mmCIF file of C-alpha atoms in Angstrom:
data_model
loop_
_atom_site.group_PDB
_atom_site.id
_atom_site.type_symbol
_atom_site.label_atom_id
_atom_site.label_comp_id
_atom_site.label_asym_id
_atom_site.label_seq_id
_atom_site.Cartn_x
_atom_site.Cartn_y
_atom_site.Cartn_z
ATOM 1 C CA UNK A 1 83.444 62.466 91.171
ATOM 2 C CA UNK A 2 86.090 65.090 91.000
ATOM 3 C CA UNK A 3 87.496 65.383 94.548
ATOM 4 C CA UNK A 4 88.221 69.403 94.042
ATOM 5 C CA UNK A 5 83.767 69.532 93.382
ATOM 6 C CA UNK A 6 83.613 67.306 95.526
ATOM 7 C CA UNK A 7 85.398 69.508 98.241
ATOM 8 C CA UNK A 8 83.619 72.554 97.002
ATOM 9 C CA UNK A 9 79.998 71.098 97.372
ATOM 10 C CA UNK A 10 81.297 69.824 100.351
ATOM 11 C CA UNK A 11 82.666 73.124 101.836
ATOM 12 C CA UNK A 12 79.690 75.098 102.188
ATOM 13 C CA UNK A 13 77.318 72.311 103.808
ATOM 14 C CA UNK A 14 78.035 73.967 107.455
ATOM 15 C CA UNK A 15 76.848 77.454 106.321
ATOM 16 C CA UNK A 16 73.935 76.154 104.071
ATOM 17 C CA UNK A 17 72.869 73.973 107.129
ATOM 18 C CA UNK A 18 73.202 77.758 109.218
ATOM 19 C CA UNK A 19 71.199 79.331 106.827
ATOM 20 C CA UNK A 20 68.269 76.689 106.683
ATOM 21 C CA UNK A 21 68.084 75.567 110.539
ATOM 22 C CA UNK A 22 68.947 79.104 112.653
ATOM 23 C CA UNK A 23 69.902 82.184 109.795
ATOM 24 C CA UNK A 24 67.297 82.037 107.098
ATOM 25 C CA UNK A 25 68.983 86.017 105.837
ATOM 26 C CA UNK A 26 72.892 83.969 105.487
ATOM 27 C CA UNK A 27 73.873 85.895 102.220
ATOM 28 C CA UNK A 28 76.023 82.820 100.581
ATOM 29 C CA UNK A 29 76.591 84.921 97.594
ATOM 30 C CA UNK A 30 77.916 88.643 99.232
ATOM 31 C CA UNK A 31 80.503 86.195 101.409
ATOM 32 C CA UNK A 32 81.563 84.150 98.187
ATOM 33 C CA UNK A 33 82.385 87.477 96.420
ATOM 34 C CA UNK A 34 83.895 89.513 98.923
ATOM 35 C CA UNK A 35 87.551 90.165 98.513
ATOM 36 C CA UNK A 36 89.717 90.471 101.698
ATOM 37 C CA UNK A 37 92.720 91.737 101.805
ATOM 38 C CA UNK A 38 94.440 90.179 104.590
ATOM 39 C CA UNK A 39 98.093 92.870 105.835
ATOM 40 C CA UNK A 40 99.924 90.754 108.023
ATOM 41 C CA UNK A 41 100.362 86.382 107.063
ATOM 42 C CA UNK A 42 101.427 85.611 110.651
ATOM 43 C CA UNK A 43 100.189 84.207 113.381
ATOM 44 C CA UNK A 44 96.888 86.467 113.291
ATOM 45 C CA UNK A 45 96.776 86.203 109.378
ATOM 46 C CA UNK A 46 96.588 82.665 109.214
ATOM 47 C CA UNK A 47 93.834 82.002 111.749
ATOM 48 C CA UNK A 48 92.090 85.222 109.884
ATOM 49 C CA UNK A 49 92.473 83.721 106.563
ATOM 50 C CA UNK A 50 91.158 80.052 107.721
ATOM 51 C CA UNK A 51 88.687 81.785 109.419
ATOM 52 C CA UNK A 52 87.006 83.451 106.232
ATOM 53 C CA UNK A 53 87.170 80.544 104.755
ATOM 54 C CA UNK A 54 84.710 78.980 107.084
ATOM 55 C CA UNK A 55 82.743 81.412 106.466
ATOM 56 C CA UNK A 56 82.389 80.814 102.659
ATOM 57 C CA UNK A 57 84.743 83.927 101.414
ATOM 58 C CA UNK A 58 86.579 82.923 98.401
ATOM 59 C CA UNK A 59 88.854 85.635 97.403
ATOM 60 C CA UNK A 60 91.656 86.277 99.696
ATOM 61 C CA UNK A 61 94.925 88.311 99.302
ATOM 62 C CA UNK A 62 97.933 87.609 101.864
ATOM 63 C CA UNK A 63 100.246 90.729 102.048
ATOM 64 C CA UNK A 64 104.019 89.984 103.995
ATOM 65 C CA UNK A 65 107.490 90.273 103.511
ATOM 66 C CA UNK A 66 108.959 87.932 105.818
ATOM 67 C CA UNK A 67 110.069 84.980 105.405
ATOM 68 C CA UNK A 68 108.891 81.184 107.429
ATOM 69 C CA UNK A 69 111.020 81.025 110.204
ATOM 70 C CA UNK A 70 111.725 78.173 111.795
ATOM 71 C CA UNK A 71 109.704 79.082 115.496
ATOM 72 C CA UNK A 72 106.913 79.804 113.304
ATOM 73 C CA UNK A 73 104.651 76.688 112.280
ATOM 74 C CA UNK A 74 103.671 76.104 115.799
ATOM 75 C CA UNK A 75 102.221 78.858 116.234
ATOM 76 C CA UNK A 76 101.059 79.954 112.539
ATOM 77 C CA UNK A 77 98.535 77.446 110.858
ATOM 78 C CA UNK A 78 99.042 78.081 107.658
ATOM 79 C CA UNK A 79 102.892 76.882 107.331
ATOM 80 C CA UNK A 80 104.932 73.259 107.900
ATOM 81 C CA UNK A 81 108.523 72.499 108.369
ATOM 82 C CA UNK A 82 109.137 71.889 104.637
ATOM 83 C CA UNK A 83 108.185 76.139 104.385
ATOM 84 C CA UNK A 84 111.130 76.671 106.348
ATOM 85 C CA UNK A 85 114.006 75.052 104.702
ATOM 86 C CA UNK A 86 116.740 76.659 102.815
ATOM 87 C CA UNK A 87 116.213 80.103 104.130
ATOM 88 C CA UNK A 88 112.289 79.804 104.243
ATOM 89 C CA UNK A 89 109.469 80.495 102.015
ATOM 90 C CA UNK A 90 108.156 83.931 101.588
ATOM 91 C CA UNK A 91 105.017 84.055 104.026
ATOM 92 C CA UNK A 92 102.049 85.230 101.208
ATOM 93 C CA UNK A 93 103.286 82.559 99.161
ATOM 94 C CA UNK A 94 103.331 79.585 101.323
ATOM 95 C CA UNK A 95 99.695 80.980 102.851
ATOM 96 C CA UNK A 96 98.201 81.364 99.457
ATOM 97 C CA UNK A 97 99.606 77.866 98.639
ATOM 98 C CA UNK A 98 98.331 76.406 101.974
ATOM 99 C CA UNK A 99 95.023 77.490 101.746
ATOM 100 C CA UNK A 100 95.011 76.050 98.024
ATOM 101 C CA UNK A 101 95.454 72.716 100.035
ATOM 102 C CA UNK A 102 93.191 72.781 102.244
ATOM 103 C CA UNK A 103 90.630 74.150 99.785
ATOM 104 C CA UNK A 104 91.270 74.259 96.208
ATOM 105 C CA UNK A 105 88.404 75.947 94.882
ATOM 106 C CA UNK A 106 89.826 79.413 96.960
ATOM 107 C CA UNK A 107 91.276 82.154 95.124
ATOM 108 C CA UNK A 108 94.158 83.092 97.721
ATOM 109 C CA UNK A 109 97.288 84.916 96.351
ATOM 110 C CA UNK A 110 100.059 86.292 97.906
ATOM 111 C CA UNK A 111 101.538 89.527 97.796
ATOM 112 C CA UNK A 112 105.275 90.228 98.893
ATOM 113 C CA UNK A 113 105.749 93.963 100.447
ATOM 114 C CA UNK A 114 107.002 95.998 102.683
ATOM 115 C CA UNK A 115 104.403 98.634 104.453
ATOM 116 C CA UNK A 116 106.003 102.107 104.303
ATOM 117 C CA UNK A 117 106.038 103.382 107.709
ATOM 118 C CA UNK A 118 106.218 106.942 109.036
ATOM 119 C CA UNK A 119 109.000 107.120 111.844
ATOM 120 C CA UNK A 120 111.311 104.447 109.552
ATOM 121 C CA UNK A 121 114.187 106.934 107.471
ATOM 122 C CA UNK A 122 114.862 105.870 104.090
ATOM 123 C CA UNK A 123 117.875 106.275 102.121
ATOM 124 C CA UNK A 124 117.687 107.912 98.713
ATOM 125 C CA UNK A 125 118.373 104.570 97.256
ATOM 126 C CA UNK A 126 115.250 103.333 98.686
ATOM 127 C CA UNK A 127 112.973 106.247 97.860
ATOM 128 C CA UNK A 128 111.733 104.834 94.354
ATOM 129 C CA UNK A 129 111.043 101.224 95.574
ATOM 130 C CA UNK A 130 109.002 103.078 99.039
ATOM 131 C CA UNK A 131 107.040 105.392 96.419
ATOM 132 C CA UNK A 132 106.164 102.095 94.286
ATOM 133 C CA UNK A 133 105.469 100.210 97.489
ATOM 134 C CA UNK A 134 102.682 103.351 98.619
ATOM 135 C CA UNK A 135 101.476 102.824 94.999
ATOM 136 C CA UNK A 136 101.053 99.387 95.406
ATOM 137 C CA UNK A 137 99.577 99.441 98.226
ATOM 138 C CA UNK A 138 96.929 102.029 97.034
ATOM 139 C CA UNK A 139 96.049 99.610 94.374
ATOM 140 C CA UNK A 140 95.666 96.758 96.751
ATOM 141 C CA UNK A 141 93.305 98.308 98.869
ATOM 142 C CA UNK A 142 91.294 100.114 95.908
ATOM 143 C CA UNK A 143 90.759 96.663 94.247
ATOM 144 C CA UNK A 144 89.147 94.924 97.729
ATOM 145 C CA UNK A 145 85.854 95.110 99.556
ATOM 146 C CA UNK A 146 87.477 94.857 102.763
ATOM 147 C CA UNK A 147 91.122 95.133 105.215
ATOM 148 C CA UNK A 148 92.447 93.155 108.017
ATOM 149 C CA UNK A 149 95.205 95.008 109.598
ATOM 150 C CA UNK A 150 97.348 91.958 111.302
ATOM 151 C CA UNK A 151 100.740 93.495 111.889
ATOM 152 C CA UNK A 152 102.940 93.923 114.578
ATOM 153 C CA UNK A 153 103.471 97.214 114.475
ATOM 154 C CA UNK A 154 101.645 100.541 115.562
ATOM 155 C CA UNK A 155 103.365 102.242 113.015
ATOM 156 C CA UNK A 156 102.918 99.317 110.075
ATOM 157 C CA UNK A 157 99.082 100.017 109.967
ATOM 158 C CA UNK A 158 99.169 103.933 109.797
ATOM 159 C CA UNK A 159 99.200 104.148 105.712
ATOM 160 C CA UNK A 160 96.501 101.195 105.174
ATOM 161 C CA UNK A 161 94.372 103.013 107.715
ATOM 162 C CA UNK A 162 94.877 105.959 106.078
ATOM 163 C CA UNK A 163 94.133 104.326 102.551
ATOM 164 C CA UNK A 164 90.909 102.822 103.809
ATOM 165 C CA UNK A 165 89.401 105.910 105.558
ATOM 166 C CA UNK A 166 90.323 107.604 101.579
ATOM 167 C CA UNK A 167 88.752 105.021 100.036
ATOM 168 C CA UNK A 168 85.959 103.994 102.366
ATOM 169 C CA UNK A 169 86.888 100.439 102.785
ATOM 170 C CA UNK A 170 85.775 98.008 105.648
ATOM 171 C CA UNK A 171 88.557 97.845 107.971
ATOM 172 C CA UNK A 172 89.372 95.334 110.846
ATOM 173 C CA UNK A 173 91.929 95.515 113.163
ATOM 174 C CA UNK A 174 93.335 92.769 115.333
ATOM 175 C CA UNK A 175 96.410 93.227 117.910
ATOM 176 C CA UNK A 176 97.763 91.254 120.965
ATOM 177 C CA UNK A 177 99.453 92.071 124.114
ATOM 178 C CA UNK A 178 101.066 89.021 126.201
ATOM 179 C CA UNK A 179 97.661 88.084 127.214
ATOM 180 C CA UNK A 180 95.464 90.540 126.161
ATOM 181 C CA UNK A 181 93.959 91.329 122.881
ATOM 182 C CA UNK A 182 92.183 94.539 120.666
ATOM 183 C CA UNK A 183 89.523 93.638 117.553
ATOM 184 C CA UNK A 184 87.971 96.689 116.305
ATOM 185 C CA UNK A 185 86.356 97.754 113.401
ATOM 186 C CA UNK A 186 86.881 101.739 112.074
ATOM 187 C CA UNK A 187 84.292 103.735 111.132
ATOM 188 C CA UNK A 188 83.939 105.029 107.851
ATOM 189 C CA UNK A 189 86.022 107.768 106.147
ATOM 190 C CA UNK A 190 85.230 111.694 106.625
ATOM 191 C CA UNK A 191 84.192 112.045 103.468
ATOM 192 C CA UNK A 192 82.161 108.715 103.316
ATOM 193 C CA UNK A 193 79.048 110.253 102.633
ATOM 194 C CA UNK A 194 79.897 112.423 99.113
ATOM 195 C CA UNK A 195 82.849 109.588 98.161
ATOM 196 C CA UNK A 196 81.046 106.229 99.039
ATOM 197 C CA UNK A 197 82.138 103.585 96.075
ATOM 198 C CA UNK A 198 80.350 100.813 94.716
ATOM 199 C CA UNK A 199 82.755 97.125 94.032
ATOM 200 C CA UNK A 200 83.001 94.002 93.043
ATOM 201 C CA UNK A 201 80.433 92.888 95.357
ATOM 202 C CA UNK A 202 76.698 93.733 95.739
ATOM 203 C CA UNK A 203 77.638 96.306 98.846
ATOM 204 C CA UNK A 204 73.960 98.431 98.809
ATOM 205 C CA UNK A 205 74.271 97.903 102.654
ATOM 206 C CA UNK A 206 78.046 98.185 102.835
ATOM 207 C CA UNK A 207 77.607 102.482 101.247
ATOM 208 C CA UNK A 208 74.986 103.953 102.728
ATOM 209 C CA UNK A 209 74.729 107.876 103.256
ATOM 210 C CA UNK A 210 75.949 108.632 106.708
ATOM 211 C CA UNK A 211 73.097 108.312 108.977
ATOM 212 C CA UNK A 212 74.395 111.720 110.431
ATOM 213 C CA UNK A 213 75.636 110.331 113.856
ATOM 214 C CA UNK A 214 79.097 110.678 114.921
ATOM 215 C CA UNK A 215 82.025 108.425 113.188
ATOM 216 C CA UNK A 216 83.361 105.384 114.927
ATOM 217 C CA UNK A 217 86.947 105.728 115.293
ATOM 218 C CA UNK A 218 89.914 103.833 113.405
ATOM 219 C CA UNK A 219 92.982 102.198 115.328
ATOM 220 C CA UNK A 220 94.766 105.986 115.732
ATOM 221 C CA UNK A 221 92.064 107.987 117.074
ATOM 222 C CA UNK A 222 92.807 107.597 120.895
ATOM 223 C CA UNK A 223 96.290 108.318 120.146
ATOM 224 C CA UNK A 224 97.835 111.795 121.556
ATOM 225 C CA UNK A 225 101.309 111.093 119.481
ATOM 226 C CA UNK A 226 102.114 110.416 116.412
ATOM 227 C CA UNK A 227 103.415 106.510 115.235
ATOM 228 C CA UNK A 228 107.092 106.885 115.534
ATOM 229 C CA UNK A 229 109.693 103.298 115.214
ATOM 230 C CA UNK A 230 108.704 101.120 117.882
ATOM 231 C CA UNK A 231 111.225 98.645 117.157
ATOM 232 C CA UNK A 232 114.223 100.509 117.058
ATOM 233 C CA UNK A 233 115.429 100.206 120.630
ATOM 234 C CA UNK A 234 114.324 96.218 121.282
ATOM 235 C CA UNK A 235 116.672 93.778 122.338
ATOM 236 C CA UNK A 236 116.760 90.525 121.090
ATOM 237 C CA UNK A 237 113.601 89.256 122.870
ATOM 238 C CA UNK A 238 111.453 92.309 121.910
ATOM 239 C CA UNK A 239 111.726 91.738 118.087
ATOM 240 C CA UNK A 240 108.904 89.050 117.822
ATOM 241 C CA UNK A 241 105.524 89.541 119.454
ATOM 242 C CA UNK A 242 105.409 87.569 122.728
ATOM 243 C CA UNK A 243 101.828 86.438 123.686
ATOM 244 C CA UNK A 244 100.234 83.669 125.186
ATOM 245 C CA UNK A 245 99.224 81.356 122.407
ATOM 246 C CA UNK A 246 95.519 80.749 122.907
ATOM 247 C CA UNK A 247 95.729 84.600 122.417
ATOM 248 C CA UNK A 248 95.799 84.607 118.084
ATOM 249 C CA UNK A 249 93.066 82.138 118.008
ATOM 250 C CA UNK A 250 90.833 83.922 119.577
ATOM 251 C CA UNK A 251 91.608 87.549 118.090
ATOM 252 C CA UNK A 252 91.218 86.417 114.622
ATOM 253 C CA UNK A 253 87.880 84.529 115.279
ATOM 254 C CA UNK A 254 86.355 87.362 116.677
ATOM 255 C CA UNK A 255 87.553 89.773 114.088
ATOM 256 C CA UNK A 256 85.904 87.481 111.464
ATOM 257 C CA UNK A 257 83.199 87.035 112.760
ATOM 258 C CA UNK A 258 82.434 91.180 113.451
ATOM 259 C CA UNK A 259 83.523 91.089 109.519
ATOM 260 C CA UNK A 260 80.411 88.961 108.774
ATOM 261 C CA UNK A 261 78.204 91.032 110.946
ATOM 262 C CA UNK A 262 78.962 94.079 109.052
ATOM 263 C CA UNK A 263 78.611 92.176 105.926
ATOM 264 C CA UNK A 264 74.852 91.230 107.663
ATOM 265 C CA UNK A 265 74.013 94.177 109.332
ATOM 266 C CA UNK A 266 70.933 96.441 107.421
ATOM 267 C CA UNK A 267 73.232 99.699 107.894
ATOM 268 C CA UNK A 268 76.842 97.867 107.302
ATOM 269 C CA UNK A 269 79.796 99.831 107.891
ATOM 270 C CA UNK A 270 77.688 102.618 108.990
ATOM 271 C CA UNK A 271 76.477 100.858 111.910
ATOM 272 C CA UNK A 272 76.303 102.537 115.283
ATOM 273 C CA UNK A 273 78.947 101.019 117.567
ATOM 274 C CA UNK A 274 76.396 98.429 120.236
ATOM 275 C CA UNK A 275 77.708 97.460 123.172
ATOM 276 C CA UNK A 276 76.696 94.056 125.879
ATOM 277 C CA UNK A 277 72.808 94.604 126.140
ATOM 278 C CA UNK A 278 72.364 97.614 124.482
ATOM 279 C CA UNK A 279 69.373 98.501 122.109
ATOM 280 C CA UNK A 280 70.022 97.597 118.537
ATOM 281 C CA UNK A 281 71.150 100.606 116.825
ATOM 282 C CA UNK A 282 68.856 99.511 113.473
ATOM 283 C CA UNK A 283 65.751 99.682 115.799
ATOM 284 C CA UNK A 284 63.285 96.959 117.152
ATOM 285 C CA UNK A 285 64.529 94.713 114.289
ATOM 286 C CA UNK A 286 67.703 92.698 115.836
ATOM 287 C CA UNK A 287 70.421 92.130 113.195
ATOM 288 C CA UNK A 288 70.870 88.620 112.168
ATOM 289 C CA UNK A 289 74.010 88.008 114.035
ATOM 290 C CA UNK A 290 73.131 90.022 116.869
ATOM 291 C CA UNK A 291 74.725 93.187 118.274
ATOM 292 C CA UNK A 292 77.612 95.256 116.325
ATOM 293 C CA UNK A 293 80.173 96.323 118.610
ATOM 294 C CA UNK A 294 82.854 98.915 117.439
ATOM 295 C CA UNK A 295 85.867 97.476 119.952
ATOM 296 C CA UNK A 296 86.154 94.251 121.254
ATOM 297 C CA UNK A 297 88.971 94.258 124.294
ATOM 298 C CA UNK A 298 89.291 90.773 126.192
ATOM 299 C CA UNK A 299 92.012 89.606 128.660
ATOM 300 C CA UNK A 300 93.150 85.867 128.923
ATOM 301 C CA UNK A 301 94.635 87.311 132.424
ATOM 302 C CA UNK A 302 91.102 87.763 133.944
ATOM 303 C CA UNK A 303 89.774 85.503 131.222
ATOM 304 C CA UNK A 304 87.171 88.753 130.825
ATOM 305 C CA UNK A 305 85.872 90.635 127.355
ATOM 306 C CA UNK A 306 83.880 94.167 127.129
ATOM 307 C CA UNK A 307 83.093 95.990 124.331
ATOM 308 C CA UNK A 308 83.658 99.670 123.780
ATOM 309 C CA UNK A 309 82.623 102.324 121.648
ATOM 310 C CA UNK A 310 85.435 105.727 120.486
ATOM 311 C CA UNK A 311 84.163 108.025 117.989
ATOM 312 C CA UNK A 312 86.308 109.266 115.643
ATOM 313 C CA UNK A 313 89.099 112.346 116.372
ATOM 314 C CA UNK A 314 88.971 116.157 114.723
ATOM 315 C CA UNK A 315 93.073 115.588 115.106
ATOM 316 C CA UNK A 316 93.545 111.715 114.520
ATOM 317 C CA UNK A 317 97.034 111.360 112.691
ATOM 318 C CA UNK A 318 95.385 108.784 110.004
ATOM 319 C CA UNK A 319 91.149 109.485 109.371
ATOM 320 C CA UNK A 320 90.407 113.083 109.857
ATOM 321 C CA UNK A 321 89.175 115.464 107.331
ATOM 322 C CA UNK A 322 92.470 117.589 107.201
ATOM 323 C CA UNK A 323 94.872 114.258 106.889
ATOM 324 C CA UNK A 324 92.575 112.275 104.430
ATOM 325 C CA UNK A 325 91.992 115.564 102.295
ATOM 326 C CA UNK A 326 95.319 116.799 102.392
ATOM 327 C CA UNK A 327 96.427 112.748 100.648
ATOM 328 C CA UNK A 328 93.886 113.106 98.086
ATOM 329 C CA UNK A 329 94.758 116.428 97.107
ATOM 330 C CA UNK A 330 98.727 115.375 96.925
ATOM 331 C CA UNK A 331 97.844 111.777 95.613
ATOM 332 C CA UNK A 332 95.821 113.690 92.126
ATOM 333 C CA UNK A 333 98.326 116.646 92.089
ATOM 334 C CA UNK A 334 101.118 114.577 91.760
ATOM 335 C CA UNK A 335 101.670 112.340 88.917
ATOM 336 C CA UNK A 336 103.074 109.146 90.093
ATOM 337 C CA UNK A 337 106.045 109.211 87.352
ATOM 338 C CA UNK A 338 107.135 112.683 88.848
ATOM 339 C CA UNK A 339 110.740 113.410 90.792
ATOM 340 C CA UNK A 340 108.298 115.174 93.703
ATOM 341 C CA UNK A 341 106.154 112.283 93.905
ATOM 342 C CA UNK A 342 108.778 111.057 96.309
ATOM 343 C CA UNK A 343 108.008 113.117 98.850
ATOM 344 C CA UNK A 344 104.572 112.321 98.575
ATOM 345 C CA UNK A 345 104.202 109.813 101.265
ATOM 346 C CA UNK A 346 106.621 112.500 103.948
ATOM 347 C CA UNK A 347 104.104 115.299 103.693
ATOM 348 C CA UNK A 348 100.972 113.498 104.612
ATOM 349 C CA UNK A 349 103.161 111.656 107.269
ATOM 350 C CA UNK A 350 101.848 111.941 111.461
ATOM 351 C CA UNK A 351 105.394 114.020 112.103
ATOM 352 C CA UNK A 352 103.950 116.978 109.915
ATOM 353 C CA UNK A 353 100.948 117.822 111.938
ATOM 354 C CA UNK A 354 103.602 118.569 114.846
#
């Protein structure tokens, strides 16, 4: 009768009730297993995390250097009024711990970080501690199946897109305007087809060979200019993302949920982008959780949603060939422990395709 089994038995009754009633093909197993990496513990992070866990995915990693502010638990799930005393909590940490309470049997850790972003200067002082942040980094998204890219920032999720199309990783992005929202998922890397990697989890339909169709596009691919400091020039109002709050909710649900589709679909990250009524792109079979779209755009303005295919860009500043080749050749060139490897992260940067 020990309440944590208890819980844990408990948990997965919703999903094993799914899988016997409506979803006989529910793979329990690849969504206990998965590891998420999760860039980003505000307000999208939290519903994101809480999310996965409703879906039955165990192993999640929250990644955040701020700190619990005190305008923050309203709007943020994951965090009280007790995480914002005496200067607040660091935000991985109190998520990790909060999802610990709700569900003990989760392994949820935080990680405190700052994303190294191109357009930011750095002092020589901080050169070492960016260099060992980019390794870090690296590491984080080697050692997971799959990234949520939940930052404010344009220029925050250039180097973990960049990572992912190296590394071939699932990648989900969520971001919010006042009242209207982006989920998308990116296509695999350029070189997913010679590079493809096997994990921790069974992923047979997460690295297929390229089907030989075009790529989907990441985040940057529409982008004519590179991702320069977008908060530099805000006033005081600017410097916390302003949106209605129904807004988060619904972004991270959505994102989730295209997460488990991939997870689902027979061709996984190498699915073709579907769109509203459009022919399944795995044939007459239907995938489980119906269609796959590649962008998900909604507006609580015109309370509307459309989905949206972009294939991938010959000149995108963070997934083509030349940018993705031209980091692996620095990243195995340069020894990490070398004086040059500071300059490592500047000559791959956006600004240098100028």
């Amino acid at each position: 009768m020990d309440p944590t089994r208890l819980a844990e038995s408990a948990a997965d009754l919703n999903l094993k009730l799914m899988r016997w009633r409506a979803m006989p093909s529910l793979n329990l197993d690849k969504l206990s297993s998965v590891k998420c990496l999760l860039i980003g513990a505000g307000t999208l992070g939290c519903q994101v995390a809480r999310m996965l866990m409703a879906w039955g995915v165990r192993k999640i990693t929250l990644l955040d250097n701020g700190r619990v502010a005190m305008s923050n638990p309203l709007r943020q799930s994951l965090y009280t009024l007790d995480d914002c005393l005496n200067g607040g909590d660091f935000k991985a940490f109190a998520a990790a711990k909060s999802l610990k309470r709700i569900f003990p049997a989760v392994e949820a850790k935080g990680e405190v970080m700052a994303i190294p972003m191109p357009g930011h200067p750095v002092t020589n002082q901080e050169e070492k501690s960016v260099v060992d942040d980019c390794s870090r980094l690296y590491d984080l998204v080697d050692s997971h199946d799959a990234v949520f890219l939940l930052t404010d920032t344009r220029e925050s999720r250039w180097l973990p897109t960049l990572l992912c199309a190296s590394a071939n990783k699932i990648t989900i992005t969520a971001a919010l305007g006042f009242d209207s929202f982006l989920v998308m998922r990116h296509g695999p890397g350029p070189f997913s087809s010679a590079h493809a990697k096997t994990s921790s989890v069974d992923m047979d339909n997460l690295t297929l060979s390229d089907k030989g169709g075009k790529r989907l596009g990441c985040y940057f691919c529409n982008d004519v200019v590179a991702p320069t400091d977008s908060t530099a020039n805000r006033t005081l109002d600017q410097q916390c993302t302003v949106t209605r709050p129904g807004l988060a909710p619904i972004a991270s649900s959505l994102a989730v949920e295209l997460f488990v589709s991939i997870l689902h679909h027979p061709d996984g990250m190498f699915a073709e982008g579907d769109i509203t009524n459009s022919t399944s792109s795995s044939g007459s079979s239907e995938p489980p959780l119906g269609i796959l779209p590649h962008q998900i755009r909604g507006s609580l303005f015109q309370f509307s949603q459309m989905t949206l295919v972009g294939h991938s860009s010959n000149s995108c500043t963070a997934c083509c060939d030349t940018v993705v080749s031209e980091y692996q050749e620095k990243r195995n060139r340069i020894p990490a422990s070398s004086n040059q490897s500071s300059q490592l992260i500047w000559r791959i940067s956006p600004d240098s395709q100028n």
